[in-house]
Amino acid sequence: MFSAWNLRDQPPEERAAADLQGFAVDKTFLSSLKGILLETELVFGIILVSVFAYDAFKIYQNELVTRASQGDQQ
């Protein structure tokens, strides 16, 4: 509670810097081997999720089209 009061008494530019303090980017970590592996894993995960979502959409769309055409024939 007191930390919120302390932030309120600070100038606006210091308040903004204090709010974003936990989201700072550590450039030395990102350029290290672990950081590069983490970035690669993240990109690979995004690609994998995109492929799964596209495949699921195509299967779902295909099932709807075949069921709709079967319903028209009956």
Coordinates of N, CA and C in Angstrom, one line a residue:
M1 N 0.8 -1.2 0.0 CA 0.0 0.0 0.0 C 0.9 1.2 0.0
F2 N 1.9 1.2 0.8 CA 2.8 2.4 0.8 C 3.6 2.6 -0.5
S3 N 3.9 1.5 -1.2 CA 4.6 1.7 -2.4 C 3.7 2.4 -3.4
A4 N 2.4 2.2 -3.4 CA 1.5 2.9 -4.3 C 1.5 4.4 -4.0
W5 N 1.6 4.7 -2.7 CA 1.6 6.1 -2.3 C 2.9 6.8 -2.8
N6 N 4.0 6.0 -2.7 CA 5.3 6.6 -3.1 C 5.3 6.8 -4.6
L7 N 4.7 5.9 -5.4 CA 4.7 6.1 -6.8 C 3.8 7.3 -7.2
R8 N 2.8 7.6 -6.4 CA 1.9 8.7 -6.7 C 2.6 10.0 -6.5
D9 N 3.5 10.1 -5.6 CA 4.2 11.3 -5.3 C 5.4 11.6 -6.2
Q10 N 5.8 10.6 -7.1 CA 6.9 10.8 -8.0 C 6.4 11.5 -9.3
P11 N 7.4 12.2 -10.0 CA 7.0 12.8 -11.3 C 6.6 11.7 -12.3
P12 N 5.8 12.1 -13.3 CA 5.2 11.1 -14.2 C 6.2 10.3 -14.9
E13 N 7.4 10.9 -15.3 CA 8.3 10.1 -16.1 C 9.0 9.0 -15.2
E14 N 9.1 9.3 -13.9 CA 9.7 8.3 -13.0 C 8.7 7.2 -12.7
R15 N 7.4 7.6 -12.7 CA 6.3 6.6 -12.5 C 6.3 5.6 -13.6
A16 N 6.4 6.1 -14.8 CA 6.4 5.2 -16.0 C 7.5 4.3 -16.0
A17 N 8.7 4.8 -15.6 CA 9.9 3.9 -15.6 C 9.7 2.9 -14.5
A18 N 9.1 3.2 -13.4 CA 8.9 2.2 -12.3 C 7.9 1.2 -12.7
D19 N 6.9 1.5 -13.4 CA 5.9 0.6 -13.9 C 6.5 -0.4 -14.8
L20 N 7.4 0.0 -15.7 CA 8.0 -0.9 -16.7 C 9.3 -1.6 -16.3
Q21 N 9.6 -1.5 -15.0 CA 10.9 -2.0 -14.6 C 11.0 -3.5 -14.7
G22 N 9.9 -4.2 -14.5 CA 9.9 -5.7 -14.6 C 9.9 -6.2 -16.0
F23 N 9.7 -5.3 -17.0 CA 9.7 -5.7 -18.4 C 10.9 -5.3 -19.2
A24 N 12.0 -5.1 -18.5 CA 13.2 -4.7 -19.2 C 13.8 -5.8 -20.0
V25 N 14.4 -5.5 -21.2 CA 15.0 -6.6 -22.0 C 16.4 -6.7 -21.7
D26 N 16.9 -7.9 -21.4 CA 18.3 -8.1 -21.1 C 19.0 -8.5 -22.4
K27 N 19.7 -7.6 -23.0 CA 20.3 -7.8 -24.3 C 21.5 -8.8 -24.2
T28 N 22.1 -8.9 -23.0 CA 23.2 -9.8 -22.9 C 22.7 -11.2 -22.8
F29 N 21.5 -11.4 -22.2 CA 20.9 -12.8 -22.2 C 20.4 -13.2 -23.6
L30 N 19.8 -12.2 -24.3 CA 19.3 -12.6 -25.6 C 20.5 -12.9 -26.6
S31 N 21.6 -12.4 -26.4 CA 22.8 -12.7 -27.3 C 23.6 -13.9 -26.8
S32 N 23.2 -14.4 -25.6 CA 23.9 -15.6 -25.2 C 23.3 -16.9 -25.8
L33 N 23.9 -18.0 -25.6 CA 23.5 -19.3 -26.2 C 22.1 -19.6 -25.7
K34 N 21.8 -19.5 -24.4 CA 20.5 -19.8 -23.9 C 19.4 -18.9 -24.4
G35 N 19.8 -17.6 -24.6 CA 18.8 -16.7 -25.2 C 18.5 -17.0 -26.6
I36 N 19.5 -17.3 -27.4 CA 19.3 -17.7 -28.8 C 18.4 -19.0 -28.9
L37 N 18.7 -19.9 -28.0 CA 17.9 -21.2 -28.0 C 16.4 -20.9 -27.6
L38 N 16.3 -20.0 -26.7 CA 14.9 -19.6 -26.3 C 14.2 -18.9 -27.4
E39 N 14.8 -18.0 -28.1 CA 14.2 -17.3 -29.3 C 13.8 -18.3 -30.3
T40 N 14.7 -19.3 -30.6 CA 14.5 -20.3 -31.6 C 13.3 -21.2 -31.2
E41 N 13.2 -21.5 -30.0 CA 12.1 -22.4 -29.5 C 10.8 -21.6 -29.6
L42 N 10.8 -20.3 -29.3 CA 9.6 -19.5 -29.4 C 9.1 -19.4 -30.8
V43 N 10.0 -19.2 -31.7 CA 9.6 -19.1 -33.2 C 9.1 -20.4 -33.7
F44 N 9.8 -21.5 -33.3 CA 9.4 -22.8 -33.7 C 8.0 -23.1 -33.1
G45 N 7.7 -22.7 -31.9 CA 6.4 -23.0 -31.2 C 5.3 -22.2 -32.0
I46 N 5.6 -21.0 -32.3 CA 4.6 -20.2 -33.1 C 4.3 -20.8 -34.4
I47 N 5.3 -21.3 -35.1 CA 5.1 -21.9 -36.4 C 4.3 -23.2 -36.2
L48 N 4.6 -24.0 -35.2 CA 3.9 -25.2 -35.0 C 2.5 -25.0 -34.6
V49 N 2.2 -24.1 -33.7 CA 0.8 -23.8 -33.4 C 0.0 -23.3 -34.6
S50 N 0.7 -22.5 -35.4 CA 0.0 -22.0 -36.6 C -0.4 -23.1 -37.6
V51 N 0.6 -24.1 -37.8 CA 0.3 -25.2 -38.6 C -0.8 -26.1 -38.1
F52 N -0.8 -26.3 -36.8 CA -1.9 -27.1 -36.2 C -3.2 -26.4 -36.3
A53 N -3.3 -25.1 -36.1 CA -4.5 -24.3 -36.2 C -5.0 -24.4 -37.6
Y54 N -4.1 -24.2 -38.6 CA -4.5 -24.2 -40.0 C -5.1 -25.6 -40.4
D55 N -4.4 -26.7 -39.9 CA -4.8 -28.0 -40.2 C -6.2 -28.3 -39.6
A56 N -6.4 -27.9 -38.3 CA -7.6 -28.1 -37.7 C -8.8 -27.4 -38.4
F57 N -8.5 -26.2 -38.9 CA -9.5 -25.4 -39.6 C -9.9 -26.1 -40.9
K58 N -8.9 -26.6 -41.6 CA -9.1 -27.3 -42.9 C -9.9 -28.6 -42.6
I59 N -9.6 -29.3 -41.6 CA -10.4 -30.6 -41.3 C -11.8 -30.2 -40.9
Y60 N -12.0 -29.2 -40.1 CA -13.3 -28.8 -39.7 C -14.1 -28.3 -40.9
Q61 N -13.5 -27.5 -41.7 CA -14.1 -27.0 -42.9 C -14.5 -28.2 -43.9
N62 N -13.6 -29.1 -44.0 CA -13.9 -30.3 -44.9 C -15.1 -31.1 -44.3
E63 N -15.1 -31.3 -43.0 CA -16.2 -32.0 -42.4 C -17.6 -31.3 -42.6
L64 N -17.6 -30.0 -42.5 CA -18.8 -29.2 -42.7 C -19.3 -29.3 -44.1
V65 N -18.4 -29.3 -45.1 CA -18.8 -29.3 -46.5 C -19.3 -30.7 -46.8
T66 N -18.7 -31.8 -46.4 CA -19.1 -33.1 -46.7 C -20.5 -33.4 -46.0
R67 N -20.7 -32.9 -44.8 CA -22.0 -33.2 -44.1 C -23.1 -32.3 -44.8
A68 N -22.8 -31.1 -45.2 CA -23.8 -30.3 -45.9 C -24.2 -30.9 -47.2
S69 N -23.2 -31.5 -48.0 CA -23.5 -32.1 -49.3 C -24.3 -33.4 -49.1
Q70 N -24.0 -34.1 -48.0 CA -24.8 -35.3 -47.7 C -26.2 -35.0 -47.3
G71 N -26.4 -33.9 -46.6 CA -27.7 -33.5 -46.2 C -28.5 -33.1 -47.4
D72 N -27.9 -32.5 -48.4 CA -28.7 -32.1 -49.6 C -29.1 -33.3 -50.4
Q73 N -28.3 -34.3 -50.4 CA -28.7 -35.5 -51.2 C -29.8 -36.3 -50.6
Q74 N -30.0 -36.2 -49.3 CA -31.1 -37.0 -48.7 C -32.4 -36.3 -48.8

